[in-house]
Amino acid sequence: MSDATKKEMSSSAIWGGRFDGGPSEIMERINASIDFDKRMYAQDIAASQAHAAMLVAQDIISAEDGARISDGLEQILAEITAGEFEFKTALEDIHMNIEARLTEIIGDAAGRLHTARSRNDQVATDFKLWVRDELDGLDAALKSFQAMLIARAEEHVQTIMPGYTHLQTAQPVTLGHHLLAYVEMIGRDRSRVVDCRTRMNENPLGSGALAGTSFPIDRHATAAALGFDGPTTNSLDAVSDRDFALEYMSLAAILSVHLSRLAEEIVVWASASFGFVNLPDSFSTGSSMLPQKRNPDAAELVRAKSGRVIGNLNSLLIVMKGLPLAYSKDMQEDKEPVFETADTLALTVAAMTGMFEEITFNADRMLAAAKAANSNAIDLADWLVRVLGKPFREAHHISGAMVKLAEGKNCTLEELSLGDMQSIEPAITEDVLAQLDIEQALNARSSFGGTAPENVKDACAQARLKYLG
């Protein structure tokens, strides 16, 4: 290769043999992705190492050239890791930046690395490897979050709080039971992580631009080297779809909704009207004007960032929805929403885990709120069904009438006298009074999955086995 050709390739035109002129400055800017896809440098180098080793094993390139390529790639990895690598916009992307630097280091042998591959299968491979790494990290972070929630649930197996529907007090539950609900949600999120990882774990490398290659490559070898379960079976599909990225962002959106719901509860519980929790200083902020304020900003930002994650999913769905096979440059827009989603998840999961490590709960306020709202009315109705043999709809009506009577007397249901109750239902006996005790009402919810403290204690143990191993 002539020095002039080498200079041309190292500056801007690795693909430029077909062109007489170079791109305009605006074209360079819109076409370049190096500012964001440089995050995939480790995956790009790993895939290139696997590809080079396969080319040597298949006698497509010499062992000497393969060794030079491998050593050069190791040097580049060290340079990038040390912050000594110069990323050039004129070279468009991480692939060309690495190849150009490899050419500077080892000369003509670098040009053999791209034998039997295209940037299309190269980027699909790098991107899959990057998302796969993120899925592994996300699963570990979610496991830690579950561990924190389970630990707090174990502390509050018997802490009584109001359970809500429509944000209206419905029945008493335990705080432990409430927290375990989110453990289950996060458990399903983790199962989606596993499903996504399993489905995406096929190797696109060797698919070429769209139709494969005429070289006698071994795609199973590169798949094994990179930890894939095997190669993709259709070259067109391999280079042109991003459903693995869409699935990743879909599970991220669902996870973000779960985090947002829990964050919303923290915001509500921390308000003076509820007073169920005390926020730690480390996850709160103050007001620039009002000295008394303690704002739940961390929880509010977790709640808000779910919108960014959902928006990122929508943006890539819209990019992909009308693309014909195979690759189109539109697909360069796949990485920024995925990268931002990954950054957002890392931050929000860490924030929620940190908050629950330090947050404290006001058990007395929770108990008072549960008692004040006649959340035991269903227990009265159940007693009427079980002891007096009333149809549930009639029992429901009687219990509602007693709640109305208690409200008129400005007292709670259990504070009504037996005479008051008998004025509505003469057959009621004093045995009903024990059923109205809130702890008794709680203990009675012993059906599988219910909130009885013994159930919750067992559920904590089972959650540890199921999710923490």
Short mmCIF file of C-alpha atoms in Angstrom, two decimals:
data_model
loop_
_atom_site.label_atom_id
_atom_site.label_comp_id
_atom_site.label_asym_id
_atom_site.label_seq_id
_atom_site.Cartn_x
_atom_site.Cartn_y
_atom_site.Cartn_z
CA MET A 1 0.00 0.00 0.00
CA SER A 2 1.38 3.42 -0.89
CA ASP A 3 2.05 6.08 1.73
CA ALA A 4 -0.58 8.29 0.10
CA THR A 5 -3.19 5.57 0.39
CA LYS A 6 -2.28 4.96 4.03
CA LYS A 7 -2.60 8.66 4.79
CA GLU A 8 -6.01 8.80 3.11
CA MET A 9 -7.26 5.81 5.07
CA SER A 10 -6.01 7.12 8.41
CA SER A 11 -7.67 10.51 7.92
CA SER A 12 -11.23 9.99 6.76
CA ALA A 13 -11.80 7.52 3.98
CA ILE A 14 -11.47 3.89 4.98
CA TRP A 15 -14.44 3.37 2.68
CA GLY A 16 -13.42 6.11 0.26
CA GLY A 17 -12.06 4.30 -2.80
CA ARG A 18 -15.36 4.85 -4.58
CA PHE A 19 -15.29 8.64 -4.04
CA ASP A 20 -13.30 11.46 -5.61
CA GLY A 21 -14.12 14.03 -2.91
CA GLY A 22 -14.55 13.96 0.83
CA PRO A 23 -17.63 14.70 2.90
CA SER A 24 -18.64 18.23 3.81
CA GLU A 25 -18.20 19.45 7.37
CA ILE A 26 -21.96 19.15 7.97
CA MET A 27 -22.01 15.63 6.51
CA GLU A 28 -19.11 14.71 8.76
CA ARG A 29 -21.01 15.95 11.80
CA ILE A 30 -24.30 14.23 11.03
CA ASN A 31 -22.59 11.01 9.97
CA ALA A 32 -20.20 10.64 12.90
CA SER A 33 -21.11 8.53 15.91
CA ILE A 34 -17.75 8.41 17.69
CA ASP A 35 -18.87 10.83 20.40
CA PHE A 36 -21.20 8.17 21.77
CA ASP A 37 -20.27 4.79 20.29
CA LYS A 38 -16.75 5.00 21.73
CA ARG A 39 -18.38 3.48 24.82
CA MET A 40 -18.26 0.17 22.95
CA TYR A 41 -14.47 0.14 22.60
CA ALA A 42 -13.94 -2.91 24.82
CA GLN A 43 -16.61 -4.89 22.99
CA ASP A 44 -15.24 -3.83 19.60
CA ILE A 45 -11.74 -4.96 20.51
CA ALA A 46 -12.97 -8.25 21.98
CA ALA A 47 -14.95 -9.01 18.82
CA SER A 48 -11.98 -8.10 16.62
CA GLN A 49 -9.70 -10.37 18.64
CA ALA A 50 -12.14 -13.26 18.21
CA HIS A 51 -12.50 -12.54 14.50
CA ALA A 52 -8.75 -12.38 13.96
CA ALA A 53 -8.15 -15.64 15.82
CA MET A 54 -10.80 -17.33 13.68
CA LEU A 55 -9.26 -15.98 10.46
CA VAL A 56 -5.91 -17.48 11.51
CA ALA A 57 -7.47 -20.81 12.46
CA GLN A 58 -9.20 -20.98 9.07
CA ASP A 59 -5.97 -20.11 7.19
CA ILE A 60 -7.57 -16.96 5.83
CA ILE A 61 -4.78 -14.78 7.24
CA SER A 62 -1.32 -15.81 8.42
CA ALA A 63 -0.46 -16.55 12.01
CA GLU A 64 2.12 -13.76 11.88
CA ASP A 65 -0.47 -11.19 10.80
CA GLY A 66 -2.89 -12.54 13.39
CA ALA A 67 -0.28 -12.08 16.14
CA ARG A 68 0.45 -8.51 14.99
CA ILE A 69 -3.27 -7.71 14.97
CA SER A 70 -3.76 -9.18 18.42
CA ASP A 71 -0.81 -7.30 19.92
CA GLY A 72 -1.90 -4.07 18.26
CA LEU A 73 -5.44 -4.40 19.58
CA GLU A 74 -4.09 -5.01 23.09
CA GLN A 75 -2.04 -1.83 22.79
CA ILE A 76 -5.09 0.13 21.67
CA LEU A 77 -7.13 -1.23 24.57
CA ALA A 78 -4.41 -0.09 26.96
CA GLU A 79 -4.30 3.36 25.35
CA ILE A 80 -8.07 3.86 25.58
CA THR A 81 -8.17 2.59 29.15
CA ALA A 82 -5.39 4.98 30.12
CA GLY A 83 -7.14 7.91 28.41
CA GLU A 84 -4.30 8.28 25.88
CA PHE A 85 -6.25 7.42 22.72
CA GLU A 86 -7.27 10.23 20.35
CA PHE A 87 -10.80 9.71 19.03
CA LYS A 88 -11.24 11.42 15.66
CA THR A 89 -14.60 12.61 14.35
CA ALA A 90 -13.34 12.31 10.77
CA LEU A 91 -13.09 8.54 11.28
CA GLU A 92 -16.82 8.42 12.04
CA ASP A 93 -17.11 5.64 14.60
CA ILE A 94 -15.34 3.41 17.11
CA HIS A 95 -14.67 0.75 14.46
CA MET A 96 -12.81 3.05 12.08
CA ASN A 97 -10.97 4.81 14.90
CA ILE A 98 -9.60 1.51 16.15
CA GLU A 99 -8.76 0.22 12.67
CA ALA A 100 -6.96 3.44 11.74
CA ARG A 101 -4.91 3.35 14.93
CA LEU A 102 -4.15 -0.33 14.32
CA THR A 103 -2.83 0.62 10.88
CA GLU A 104 -0.56 3.21 12.48
CA ILE A 105 0.81 0.59 14.89
CA ILE A 106 1.27 -2.50 12.69
CA GLY A 107 0.99 -1.27 9.12
CA ASP A 108 -0.53 -3.27 6.26
CA ALA A 109 -1.44 -6.27 8.42
CA ALA A 110 -4.20 -4.16 9.98
CA GLY A 111 -6.03 -4.18 6.65
CA ARG A 112 -6.46 -7.94 6.87
CA LEU A 113 -8.59 -7.72 10.03
CA HIS A 114 -11.67 -6.63 8.12
CA THR A 115 -11.58 -9.70 5.87
CA ALA A 116 -14.97 -11.48 5.86
CA ARG A 117 -16.79 -8.89 7.93
CA SER A 118 -18.60 -5.60 7.47
CA ARG A 119 -19.25 -2.71 9.79
CA ASN A 120 -22.86 -3.91 9.69
CA ASP A 121 -22.18 -7.22 11.41
CA GLN A 122 -19.39 -5.64 13.44
CA VAL A 123 -21.63 -3.02 15.03
CA ALA A 124 -24.45 -5.52 15.60
CA THR A 125 -21.97 -7.75 17.44
CA ASP A 126 -20.45 -4.93 19.49
CA PHE A 127 -23.86 -3.57 20.41
CA LYS A 128 -25.13 -6.98 21.51
CA LEU A 129 -22.04 -7.51 23.64
CA TRP A 130 -22.51 -4.07 25.23
CA VAL A 131 -26.20 -4.62 26.00
CA ARG A 132 -25.43 -8.09 27.33
CA ASP A 133 -22.88 -6.62 29.75
CA GLU A 134 -25.44 -4.03 30.86
CA LEU A 135 -28.03 -6.73 31.48
CA ASP A 136 -25.59 -8.60 33.71
CA GLY A 137 -24.83 -5.45 35.67
CA LEU A 138 -28.51 -4.56 35.94
CA ASP A 139 -29.42 -7.98 37.31
CA ALA A 140 -26.74 -7.65 39.99
CA ALA A 141 -28.00 -4.18 40.97
CA LEU A 142 -31.60 -5.37 41.14
CA LYS A 143 -30.58 -8.30 43.30
CA SER A 144 -28.97 -5.88 45.75
CA PHE A 145 -32.13 -3.77 45.73
CA GLN A 146 -34.25 -6.82 46.47
CA ALA A 147 -31.91 -7.76 49.29
CA MET A 148 -32.40 -4.33 50.84
CA LEU A 149 -36.20 -4.49 50.52
CA ILE A 150 -36.30 -8.00 52.01
CA ALA A 151 -34.13 -6.89 54.93
CA ARG A 152 -36.45 -3.96 55.66
CA ALA A 153 -39.51 -6.22 55.30
CA GLU A 154 -38.03 -8.59 57.87
CA GLU A 155 -37.72 -5.68 60.28
CA HIS A 156 -41.39 -4.81 59.80
CA VAL A 157 -43.17 -8.16 59.70
CA GLN A 158 -45.61 -6.93 62.36
CA THR A 159 -45.62 -3.19 61.67
CA ILE A 160 -49.23 -2.28 60.87
CA MET A 161 -50.08 0.25 58.21
CA PRO A 162 -53.13 1.07 56.12
CA GLY A 163 -53.44 -0.69 52.81
CA TYR A 164 -54.97 1.41 50.06
CA THR A 165 -57.12 1.19 47.00
CA HIS A 166 -57.81 4.44 45.11
CA LEU A 167 -55.43 5.93 47.73
CA GLN A 168 -58.28 5.45 50.20
CA THR A 169 -57.70 3.30 53.26
CA ALA A 170 -58.97 -0.19 52.50
CA GLN A 171 -57.63 -2.82 54.92
CA PRO A 172 -54.78 -3.04 57.38
CA VAL A 173 -51.62 -4.68 56.09
CA THR A 174 -48.11 -4.97 57.40
CA LEU A 175 -45.30 -2.79 56.13
CA GLY A 176 -43.34 -5.96 55.48
CA HIS A 177 -46.12 -7.23 53.23
CA HIS A 178 -46.16 -3.91 51.36
CA LEU A 179 -42.41 -3.95 50.75
CA LEU A 180 -42.49 -7.56 49.60
CA ALA A 181 -44.93 -6.54 46.87
CA TYR A 182 -42.07 -4.58 45.28
CA VAL A 183 -39.70 -7.50 45.80
CA GLU A 184 -42.03 -9.52 43.57
CA MET A 185 -42.21 -6.76 40.96
CA ILE A 186 -38.43 -6.50 40.83
CA GLY A 187 -38.28 -10.29 40.65
CA ARG A 188 -40.34 -10.22 37.47
CA ASP A 189 -38.11 -7.44 36.15
CA ARG A 190 -35.10 -9.67 36.76
CA SER A 191 -36.80 -12.52 34.93
CA ARG A 192 -37.27 -10.21 31.94
CA VAL A 193 -33.56 -9.40 32.12
CA VAL A 194 -32.77 -13.13 31.95
CA ASP A 195 -35.22 -13.68 29.10
CA CYS A 196 -33.80 -10.78 27.11
CA ARG A 197 -30.24 -11.97 27.61
CA THR A 198 -31.14 -15.50 26.53
CA ARG A 199 -32.98 -14.38 23.41
CA MET A 200 -30.28 -11.96 22.25
CA ASN A 201 -27.33 -14.29 22.83
CA GLU A 202 -26.67 -15.17 19.18
CA ASN A 203 -23.61 -13.98 17.31
CA PRO A 204 -24.09 -11.73 14.24
CA LEU A 205 -20.37 -11.68 13.41
CA GLY A 206 -19.68 -13.18 10.00
CA SER A 207 -22.99 -12.10 8.50
CA GLY A 208 -21.14 -9.49 6.45
CA ALA A 209 -22.94 -6.48 5.06
CA LEU A 210 -26.12 -8.50 4.54
CA ALA A 211 -25.48 -11.77 2.67
CA GLY A 212 -22.64 -13.57 4.42
CA THR A 213 -19.19 -14.08 2.90
CA SER A 214 -17.40 -16.29 0.42
CA PHE A 215 -14.53 -16.93 2.84
CA PRO A 216 -14.54 -20.26 4.75
CA ILE A 217 -15.15 -18.68 8.15
CA ASP A 218 -16.13 -20.50 11.32
CA ARG A 219 -18.97 -18.55 12.92
CA HIS A 220 -19.41 -21.12 15.65
CA ALA A 221 -15.83 -20.46 16.77
CA THR A 222 -16.32 -16.70 17.09
CA ALA A 223 -19.64 -17.29 18.84
CA ALA A 224 -17.96 -19.53 21.42
CA ALA A 225 -15.06 -17.10 21.88
CA LEU A 226 -17.47 -14.25 22.64
CA GLY A 227 -19.75 -16.23 24.93
CA PHE A 228 -22.67 -16.47 22.52
CA ASP A 229 -24.82 -19.60 22.44
CA GLY A 230 -24.28 -19.83 18.69
CA PRO A 231 -24.34 -17.78 15.48
CA THR A 232 -27.41 -16.08 14.07
CA THR A 233 -29.07 -18.13 11.36
CA ASN A 234 -30.00 -15.43 8.83
CA SER A 235 -27.52 -12.81 7.69
CA LEU A 236 -30.19 -10.28 6.69
CA ASP A 237 -31.86 -10.48 10.08
CA ALA A 238 -28.56 -10.41 11.94
CA VAL A 239 -27.44 -7.03 10.60
CA SER A 240 -30.79 -5.28 10.26
CA ASP A 241 -32.80 -5.84 13.43
CA ARG A 242 -32.44 -4.21 16.81
CA ASP A 243 -35.15 -6.07 18.66
CA PHE A 244 -32.64 -6.98 21.36
CA ALA A 245 -32.18 -3.26 22.04
CA LEU A 246 -35.95 -2.70 21.94
CA GLU A 247 -36.50 -5.58 24.34
CA TYR A 248 -33.85 -4.19 26.67
CA MET A 249 -35.50 -0.78 26.67
CA SER A 250 -38.93 -2.36 27.05
CA LEU A 251 -37.93 -4.18 30.22
CA ALA A 252 -36.19 -0.99 31.32
CA ALA A 253 -39.43 0.95 30.87
CA ILE A 254 -41.40 -1.58 32.92
CA LEU A 255 -38.73 -1.55 35.63
CA SER A 256 -38.74 2.24 35.65
CA VAL A 257 -42.51 2.23 36.17
CA HIS A 258 -42.06 -0.04 39.19
CA LEU A 259 -39.36 2.24 40.59
CA SER A 260 -41.55 5.26 39.90
CA ARG A 261 -44.50 3.78 41.79
CA LEU A 262 -42.36 3.08 44.83
CA ALA A 263 -40.79 6.53 44.59
CA GLU A 264 -44.28 8.05 44.50
CA GLU A 265 -45.15 6.24 47.70
CA ILE A 266 -42.04 7.61 49.37
CA VAL A 267 -43.05 11.13 48.29
CA VAL A 268 -46.55 10.65 49.71
CA TRP A 269 -45.42 8.92 52.90
CA ALA A 270 -42.82 11.63 53.59
CA SER A 271 -45.43 14.41 53.46
CA ALA A 272 -46.57 16.00 56.71
CA SER A 273 -50.11 14.78 56.03
CA PHE A 274 -48.94 11.16 56.14
CA GLY A 275 -45.76 11.26 58.19
CA PHE A 276 -45.09 7.56 57.64
CA VAL A 277 -41.37 7.92 56.90
CA ASN A 278 -38.40 10.07 57.83
CA LEU A 279 -36.14 10.72 54.87
CA PRO A 280 -32.37 10.57 55.43
CA ASP A 281 -30.36 13.74 54.92
CA SER A 282 -28.31 11.92 52.31
CA PHE A 283 -31.31 11.55 49.96
CA SER A 284 -33.12 14.84 50.68
CA THR A 285 -32.68 18.49 49.82
CA GLY A 286 -33.78 21.77 51.36
CA SER A 287 -35.55 24.83 50.05
CA SER A 288 -33.77 28.00 48.93
CA MET A 289 -36.54 30.03 50.61
CA LEU A 290 -38.29 27.89 53.22
CA PRO A 291 -36.00 26.85 56.08
CA GLN A 292 -38.28 24.10 57.39
CA LYS A 293 -38.45 22.12 54.18
CA ARG A 294 -37.07 18.60 53.65
CA ASN A 295 -37.79 17.70 50.06
CA PRO A 296 -37.87 14.11 48.75
CA ASP A 297 -35.99 15.14 45.61
CA ALA A 298 -34.23 11.81 45.07
CA ALA A 299 -37.57 9.98 45.00
CA GLU A 300 -39.11 12.67 42.79
CA LEU A 301 -36.26 12.39 40.30
CA VAL A 302 -36.55 8.60 40.19
CA ARG A 303 -40.23 9.12 39.44
CA ALA A 304 -39.46 11.65 36.71
CA LYS A 305 -36.69 9.70 35.03
CA SER A 306 -39.12 6.93 34.16
CA GLY A 307 -40.40 9.33 31.50
CA ARG A 308 -36.97 9.50 29.90
CA VAL A 309 -36.68 5.72 29.77
CA ILE A 310 -40.16 5.31 28.28
CA GLY A 311 -39.35 8.06 25.77
CA ASN A 312 -36.14 6.30 24.73
CA LEU A 313 -38.10 3.13 23.98
CA ASN A 314 -40.55 5.11 21.87
CA SER A 315 -37.77 6.85 19.97
CA LEU A 316 -36.14 3.62 18.81
CA LEU A 317 -39.47 2.00 17.98
CA ILE A 318 -40.17 4.95 15.71
CA VAL A 319 -36.71 4.75 14.11
CA MET A 320 -37.14 1.05 13.30
CA LYS A 321 -40.78 0.93 12.28
CA GLY A 322 -40.38 1.62 8.55
CA LEU A 323 -36.93 0.33 7.66
CA PRO A 324 -36.62 -2.13 4.76
CA LEU A 325 -34.04 -4.92 4.93
CA ALA A 326 -31.19 -4.81 5.46
CA TYR A 327 -29.10 -2.10 7.17
CA SER A 328 -29.94 1.59 6.94
CA LYS A 329 -28.03 4.49 8.49
CA ASP A 330 -31.13 5.31 10.53
CA MET A 331 -30.01 2.49 12.81
CA GLN A 332 -27.08 4.58 14.00
CA GLU A 333 -29.72 6.28 16.13
CA ASP A 334 -30.10 3.10 18.17
CA LYS A 335 -27.25 3.64 20.61
CA GLU A 336 -27.87 6.98 22.28
CA PRO A 337 -31.30 6.00 23.69
CA VAL A 338 -29.89 2.67 24.88
CA PHE A 339 -26.85 4.30 26.47
CA GLU A 340 -28.99 6.92 28.21
CA THR A 341 -31.39 4.24 29.42
CA ALA A 342 -28.53 2.22 30.89
CA ASP A 343 -27.12 5.28 32.67
CA THR A 344 -30.54 6.20 34.01
CA LEU A 345 -31.23 2.70 35.34
CA ALA A 346 -27.85 2.50 37.04
CA LEU A 347 -28.56 5.78 38.81
CA THR A 348 -32.19 5.20 39.76
CA VAL A 349 -31.70 1.65 41.07
CA ALA A 350 -28.73 2.83 43.16
CA ALA A 351 -30.75 5.77 44.48
CA MET A 352 -33.68 3.58 45.54
CA THR A 353 -31.36 1.06 47.18
CA GLY A 354 -29.59 3.83 49.07
CA MET A 355 -32.84 5.44 50.20
CA PHE A 356 -34.19 2.21 51.63
CA GLU A 357 -30.96 1.53 53.43
CA GLU A 358 -31.34 4.73 55.45
CA ILE A 359 -35.05 5.54 55.55
CA THR A 360 -36.89 5.15 58.87
CA PHE A 361 -40.57 4.34 59.33
CA ASN A 362 -42.97 5.87 61.85
CA ALA A 363 -44.88 2.82 63.07
CA ASP A 364 -47.15 4.79 65.42
CA ARG A 365 -48.36 7.08 62.63
CA MET A 366 -49.01 4.12 60.37
CA LEU A 367 -50.99 2.27 63.05
CA ALA A 368 -53.04 5.36 63.91
CA ALA A 369 -53.86 5.90 60.23
CA ALA A 370 -54.95 2.26 59.86
CA LYS A 371 -57.24 2.52 62.89
CA ALA A 372 -58.72 5.91 62.05
CA ALA A 373 -60.25 4.86 58.74
CA ASN A 374 -62.37 1.89 59.87
CA SER A 375 -60.24 -0.45 57.79
CA ASN A 376 -61.68 -3.35 59.82
CA ALA A 377 -65.17 -2.93 58.33
CA ILE A 378 -64.62 -5.98 56.13
CA ASP A 379 -63.83 -8.04 59.25
CA LEU A 380 -67.23 -7.11 60.67
CA ALA A 381 -68.87 -8.15 57.41
CA ASP A 382 -66.94 -11.42 57.35
CA TRP A 383 -68.06 -12.16 60.96
CA LEU A 384 -71.69 -11.57 59.99
CA VAL A 385 -71.28 -14.09 57.15
CA ARG A 386 -69.34 -16.64 59.15
CA VAL A 387 -71.26 -16.52 62.47
CA LEU A 388 -74.74 -15.26 61.63
CA GLY A 389 -74.92 -16.88 58.18
CA LYS A 390 -75.75 -13.62 56.41
CA PRO A 391 -75.30 -13.40 52.63
CA PHE A 392 -72.22 -11.32 51.96
CA ARG A 393 -74.14 -8.53 50.22
CA GLU A 394 -76.42 -8.14 53.25
CA ALA A 395 -73.44 -8.27 55.60
CA HIS A 396 -71.72 -5.64 53.49
CA HIS A 397 -74.76 -3.37 53.84
CA ILE A 398 -74.95 -3.86 57.61
CA SER A 399 -71.25 -3.16 58.06
CA GLY A 400 -71.51 -0.02 55.94
CA ALA A 401 -74.42 1.21 58.05
CA MET A 402 -72.34 0.73 61.20
CA VAL A 403 -69.46 2.68 59.67
CA LYS A 404 -71.89 5.50 58.93
CA LEU A 405 -73.13 5.35 62.53
CA ALA A 406 -69.56 5.54 63.85
CA GLU A 407 -68.80 8.53 61.63
CA GLY A 408 -71.91 10.24 62.97
CA LYS A 409 -70.69 9.65 66.51
CA ASN A 410 -67.16 10.80 65.57
CA CYS A 411 -65.64 7.50 66.67
CA THR A 412 -64.18 4.40 65.10
CA LEU A 413 -66.05 1.20 64.39
CA GLU A 414 -64.55 -0.67 67.34
CA GLU A 415 -65.49 2.21 69.66
CA LEU A 416 -69.21 1.68 69.03
CA SER A 417 -71.04 0.09 71.93
CA LEU A 418 -72.68 -3.29 71.54
CA GLY A 419 -76.04 -1.51 71.86
CA ASP A 420 -75.15 0.79 68.97
CA MET A 421 -74.36 -2.21 66.81
CA GLN A 422 -77.50 -4.07 67.83
CA SER A 423 -79.57 -1.07 66.84
CA ILE A 424 -78.63 -1.95 63.28
CA GLU A 425 -78.37 -5.74 63.56
CA PRO A 426 -80.05 -7.16 66.71
CA ALA A 427 -78.43 -10.59 66.33
CA ILE A 428 -74.93 -9.23 66.90
CA THR A 429 -73.24 -10.49 70.09
CA GLU A 430 -70.29 -9.22 72.03
CA ASP A 431 -68.13 -11.88 70.36
CA VAL A 432 -67.85 -9.55 67.40
CA LEU A 433 -65.80 -7.05 69.41
CA ALA A 434 -62.71 -9.27 69.33
CA GLN A 435 -62.96 -9.43 65.53
CA LEU A 436 -62.71 -5.68 65.30
CA ASP A 437 -59.32 -5.54 66.99
CA ILE A 438 -56.90 -4.46 64.25
CA GLU A 439 -54.23 -6.98 65.18
CA GLN A 440 -56.80 -9.76 65.17
CA ALA A 441 -58.03 -8.53 61.79
CA LEU A 442 -54.48 -8.65 60.49
CA ASN A 443 -53.79 -12.13 61.83
CA ALA A 444 -56.97 -13.38 60.20
CA ARG A 445 -55.59 -12.65 56.72
CA SER A 446 -53.72 -15.95 56.68
CA SER A 447 -54.67 -17.19 53.20
CA PHE A 448 -51.72 -17.91 50.92
CA GLY A 449 -50.19 -14.59 49.89
CA GLY A 450 -52.05 -12.73 52.61
CA THR A 451 -50.75 -10.14 55.03
CA ALA A 452 -50.88 -12.06 58.35
CA PRO A 453 -47.54 -11.54 60.13
CA GLU A 454 -46.76 -15.26 60.13
CA ASN A 455 -47.36 -15.30 56.38
CA VAL A 456 -45.08 -12.31 55.91
CA LYS A 457 -42.34 -13.89 58.00
CA ASP A 458 -42.47 -17.02 55.84
CA ALA A 459 -42.67 -14.91 52.68
CA CYS A 460 -39.47 -13.08 53.62
CA ALA A 461 -37.67 -16.39 54.04
CA GLN A 462 -39.02 -17.68 50.74
CA ALA A 463 -38.02 -14.44 48.97
CA ARG A 464 -34.48 -14.84 50.24
CA LEU A 465 -34.29 -18.35 48.82
CA LYS A 466 -36.00 -17.45 45.55
CA TYR A 467 -34.23 -14.23 44.69
CA LEU A 468 -30.99 -14.07 46.68
CA GLY A 469 -29.93 -17.73 46.49
#
